[in-house]
Amino acid sequence: MTFTREDVSFDSHGTSCAAWLYRPEGVTSPPIIVMAHGFAAIRVLRLDAYAERFAEAGYAVLVFDYRGWGDSAGEPRRVLDIRAQQHDWRAAVAYARGTEGVDTSRVVLWGTSFGGGHALHLAAEDHDVAAVIAQVPHISGPASAFAQPPSLVARLIAAGVWDQLRALAGRQPYRVAAAGYPGDLAMMTSPDAAPMAIRLAGDRYEELLPENDVAARIALRVPFYSPGRYGPKITAPTLVQIAKRDTVTPFDVALKAARRIPRGEIRTYDCQHFEPYLDPYFDTVVADQVAFLGRHVPLAGATS
């Protein structure tokens, strides 16, 4: 199925968030999927690959960058503010529900990694969403934060305190790498983190390399953000996709939380946290997502 893509934007508490709006051609009032990326990531890092598959399957898609990230407005840049990102999600959903030519009563949330945690959090409070897809979602703050070596945890906390003091003094953020190699001072240092960041950027690696950092204060906040605890409140059908060798979102913790979602469906993959985005896992992961949508949010006139 062919589709079009246009650049759009929406307001989130006074800040303009940039988005792509995909529309499948020849489909009347398609459901619409709202998508956002994970920790310190932007939409150009392969979210278009997912959106294209959904549009080819007949779904409208809204893919956005958080404020202060990617093509969205907002200063200072690359400060990961959990509450602000939750506001951006709500604003994106409101924009989707006001979009002409789509079925605004059937909005699907799609989030990956940290964005998957946001999607679960939002679905627990917004019972009008039609379905949720959470790919390798952030589930537990303590489990993710303390899965790192203790020496790195201590270094990140020290960096976070320094950045927070700079913020209170009105100074520019003190930044650390978002993805790095084991032993680096970085928020994510699993063996696949830095190599997969390079692969995700592709031929734009040199251009995007300067954006591989984040204000260090987020290290003080991640341990307190556990969207998995809201699972029992989610009423929509929810697909949770878990990587068996995930050290960013530990497998056992994610599985336990997913089982508490009343209408949850669980798919597991023998891979690491960052591997679902690319071959050889991408085709299987996205095919499971399209099949889930076909069962729970079928196109008008289709049977589930």
Tab-separated table of N, CA and C in Angstrom, residues 153-220:
chain	number	residue	atom	x	y	z
A	153	VAL	N	27.748	3.505	38.338
A	153	VAL	CA	26.610	4.136	39.007
A	153	VAL	C	27.084	5.313	39.850
A	154	ALA	N	28.177	5.111	40.591
A	154	ALA	CA	28.710	6.176	41.439
A	154	ALA	C	29.176	7.362	40.598
A	155	ARG	N	29.831	7.107	39.477
A	155	ARG	CA	30.304	8.178	38.597
A	155	ARG	C	29.133	8.941	37.982
A	156	LEU	N	28.083	8.211	37.615
A	156	LEU	CA	26.921	8.873	37.024
A	156	LEU	C	26.182	9.717	38.052
A	157	ILE	N	26.084	9.237	39.274
A	157	ILE	CA	25.433	10.025	40.323
A	157	ILE	C	26.220	11.302	40.585
A	158	ALA	N	27.549	11.190	40.637
A	158	ALA	CA	28.379	12.380	40.843
A	158	ALA	C	28.199	13.366	39.698
A	159	ALA	N	28.162	12.855	38.467
A	159	ALA	CA	27.946	13.729	37.312
A	159	ALA	C	26.570	14.379	37.374
A	160	GLY	N	25.563	13.593	37.808
A	160	GLY	CA	24.214	14.124	37.913
A	160	GLY	C	24.105	15.230	38.942
A	161	VAL	N	24.774	15.051	40.076
A	161	VAL	CA	24.756	16.087	41.116
A	161	VAL	C	25.422	17.361	40.599
A	162	TRP	N	26.552	17.217	39.917
A	162	TRP	CA	27.249	18.377	39.370
A	162	TRP	C	26.376	19.106	38.350
A	163	ASP	N	25.713	18.342	37.483
A	163	ASP	CA	24.839	18.958	36.483
A	163	ASP	C	23.674	19.662	37.151
A	164	GLN	N	23.101	19.055	38.194
A	164	GLN	CA	21.979	19.678	38.880
A	164	GLN	C	22.398	20.986	39.547
A	165	LEU	N	23.600	21.012	40.137
A	165	LEU	CA	24.102	22.242	40.747
A	165	LEU	C	24.303	23.322	39.691
A	166	ARG	N	24.801	22.940	38.522
A	166	ARG	CA	24.970	23.897	37.426
A	166	ARG	C	23.612	24.452	36.989
A	167	ALA	N	22.602	23.571	36.944
A	167	ALA	CA	21.264	24.020	36.549
A	167	ALA	C	20.713	25.038	37.550
A	168	LEU	N	20.917	24.769	38.822
A	168	LEU	CA	20.424	25.683	39.855
A	168	LEU	C	21.127	27.039	39.783
A	169	ALA	N	22.369	27.022	39.280
A	169	ALA	CA	23.132	28.256	39.142
A	169	ALA	C	22.888	28.943	37.810
A	170	GLY	N	21.998	28.368	36.983
A	170	GLY	CA	21.689	28.968	35.696
A	170	GLY	C	22.740	28.733	34.641
A	171	ARG	N	23.584	27.729	34.818
A	171	ARG	CA	24.659	27.450	33.864
A	171	ARG	C	24.222	26.366	32.878
A	172	GLN	N	24.976	26.211	31.808
A	172	GLN	CA	24.675	25.212	30.791
A	172	GLN	C	24.830	23.801	31.360
A	173	PRO	N	24.106	22.830	30.805
A	173	PRO	CA	24.165	21.473	31.343
A	173	PRO	C	25.561	20.856	31.257
A	174	TYR	N	25.850	20.041	32.237
A	174	TYR	CA	27.022	19.160	32.178
A	174	TYR	C	26.540	17.850	31.581
A	175	ARG	N	27.161	17.440	30.489
A	175	ARG	CA	26.630	16.325	29.714
A	175	ARG	C	27.517	15.090	29.818
A	176	VAL	N	26.867	13.940	29.672
A	176	VAL	CA	27.579	12.674	29.540
A	176	VAL	C	27.050	11.983	28.284
A	177	ALA	N	27.818	11.056	27.766
A	177	ALA	CA	27.372	10.318	26.588
A	177	ALA	C	26.109	9.528	26.913
A	178	ALA	N	25.217	9.448	25.951
A	178	ALA	CA	24.023	8.628	26.135
A	178	ALA	C	24.362	7.147	25.981
A	179	ALA	N	25.097	6.821	24.920
A	179	ALA	CA	25.511	5.438	24.662
A	179	ALA	C	27.024	5.397	24.550
A	180	GLY	N	27.631	4.457	25.258
A	180	GLY	CA	29.081	4.323	25.221
A	180	GLY	C	29.489	2.869	25.334
A	181	TYR	N	30.786	2.665	25.365
A	181	TYR	CA	31.338	1.320	25.491
A	181	TYR	C	31.516	0.961	26.965
A	182	PRO	N	31.556	-0.326	27.299
A	182	PRO	CA	31.813	-0.715	28.690
A	182	PRO	C	33.059	-0.009	29.236
A	183	GLY	N	32.915	0.597	30.400
A	183	GLY	CA	34.008	1.354	30.999
A	183	GLY	C	33.911	2.842	30.770
A	184	ASP	N	33.153	3.277	29.754
A	184	ASP	CA	32.969	4.700	29.491
A	184	ASP	C	32.060	5.325	30.544
A	185	LEU	N	32.174	6.646	30.687
A	185	LEU	CA	31.190	7.389	31.475
A	185	LEU	C	30.030	7.701	30.544
A	186	ALA	N	29.026	6.839	30.548
A	186	ALA	CA	27.874	6.963	29.659
A	186	ALA	C	26.661	6.374	30.356
A	187	MET	N	25.484	6.833	29.956
A	187	MET	CA	24.266	6.355	30.597
A	187	MET	C	23.988	4.893	30.276
A	188	MET	N	24.332	4.470	29.072
A	188	MET	CA	24.116	3.085	28.671
A	188	MET	C	25.432	2.524	28.150
A	189	THR	N	25.927	1.473	28.781
A	189	THR	CA	27.218	0.903	28.391
A	189	THR	C	27.137	-0.606	28.180
A	190	SER	N	25.958	-1.101	27.854
A	190	SER	CA	25.855	-2.523	27.526
A	190	SER	C	26.689	-2.788	26.271
A	191	PRO	N	27.128	-4.016	26.059
A	191	PRO	CA	28.025	-4.286	24.925
A	191	PRO	C	27.463	-3.857	23.571
A	192	ASP	N	26.143	-3.841	23.436
A	192	ASP	CA	25.569	-3.486	22.132
A	192	ASP	C	25.237	-2.003	22.003
A	193	ALA	N	25.393	-1.210	23.074
A	193	ALA	CA	24.909	0.174	23.060
A	193	ALA	C	25.610	1.032	22.012
A	194	ALA	N	26.919	1.206	22.120
A	194	ALA	CA	27.629	2.077	21.184
A	194	ALA	C	27.642	1.522	19.759
A	195	PRO	N	27.938	0.224	19.558
A	195	PRO	CA	27.910	-0.288	18.181
A	195	PRO	C	26.552	-0.131	17.510
A	196	MET	N	25.468	-0.343	18.262
A	196	MET	CA	24.145	-0.222	17.657
A	196	MET	C	23.780	1.238	17.413
A	197	ALA	N	24.258	2.148	18.257
A	197	ALA	CA	24.027	3.572	18.004
A	197	ALA	C	24.660	3.977	16.674
A	198	ILE	N	25.836	3.442	16.405
A	198	ILE	CA	26.513	3.728	15.151
A	198	ILE	C	25.724	3.145	13.982
A	199	ARG	N	25.251	1.918	14.137
A	199	ARG	CA	24.486	1.289	13.058
A	199	ARG	C	23.161	2.008	12.825
A	200	LEU	N	22.514	2.443	13.891
A	200	LEU	CA	21.246	3.152	13.741
A	200	LEU	C	21.434	4.465	12.987
A	201	ALA	N	22.532	5.151	13.239
A	201	ALA	CA	22.789	6.422	12.566
A	201	ALA	C	23.149	6.224	11.105
A	202	GLY	N	23.734	5.076	10.769
A	202	GLY	CA	24.071	4.787	9.381
A	202	GLY	C	25.019	5.814	8.794
A	203	ASP	N	24.737	6.254	7.585
A	203	ASP	CA	25.636	7.189	6.912
A	203	ASP	C	25.527	8.611	7.467
A	204	ARG	N	24.638	8.816	8.446
A	204	ARG	CA	24.526	10.119	9.096
A	204	ARG	C	25.264	10.139	10.440
A	205	TYR	N	26.124	9.153	10.666
A	205	TYR	CA	26.775	9.013	11.972
A	205	TYR	C	27.559	10.269	12.353
A	206	GLU	N	28.391	10.771	11.444
A	206	GLU	CA	29.212	11.938	11.759
A	206	GLU	C	28.329	13.153	12.071
A	207	GLU	N	27.215	13.266	11.363
A	207	GLU	CA	26.291	14.386	11.591
A	207	GLU	C	25.607	14.279	12.945
A	208	LEU	N	25.225	13.052	13.309
A	208	LEU	CA	24.444	12.855	14.528
A	208	LEU	C	25.289	12.607	15.769
A	209	LEU	N	26.589	12.340	15.598
A	209	LEU	CA	27.451	12.044	16.743
A	209	LEU	C	27.388	13.114	17.827
A	210	PRO	N	27.368	14.415	17.480
A	210	PRO	CA	27.316	15.430	18.540
A	210	PRO	C	26.056	15.349	19.405
A	211	GLU	N	25.022	14.658	18.940
A	211	GLU	CA	23.794	14.555	19.719
A	211	GLU	C	23.766	13.317	20.608
A	212	ASN	N	24.870	12.578	20.665
A	212	ASN	CA	24.933	11.398	21.528
A	212	ASN	C	25.349	11.802	22.938
A	213	ASP	N	24.595	12.723	23.518
A	213	ASP	CA	24.844	13.075	24.913
A	213	ASP	C	23.538	13.549	25.544
A	214	VAL	N	23.563	13.670	26.850
A	214	VAL	CA	22.372	14.050	27.595
A	214	VAL	C	22.828	14.743	28.871
A	215	ALA	N	22.023	15.700	29.341
A	215	ALA	CA	22.328	16.347	30.619
A	215	ALA	C	22.383	15.293	31.717
A	216	ALA	N	23.442	15.304	32.489
A	216	ALA	CA	23.710	14.217	33.433
A	216	ALA	C	22.694	14.116	34.559
A	217	ARG	N	21.895	15.150	34.779
A	217	ARG	CA	20.939	15.129	35.895
A	217	ARG	C	19.929	13.984	35.784
A	218	ILE	N	19.736	13.444	34.581
A	218	ILE	CA	18.785	12.352	34.433
A	218	ILE	C	19.217	11.129	35.231
A	219	ALA	N	20.517	11.001	35.521
A	219	ALA	CA	20.991	9.874	36.329
A	219	ALA	C	20.382	9.888	37.723
A	220	LEU	N	19.971	11.063	38.201
A	220	LEU	CA	19.351	11.180	39.517
A	220	LEU	C	17.866	10.854	39.481
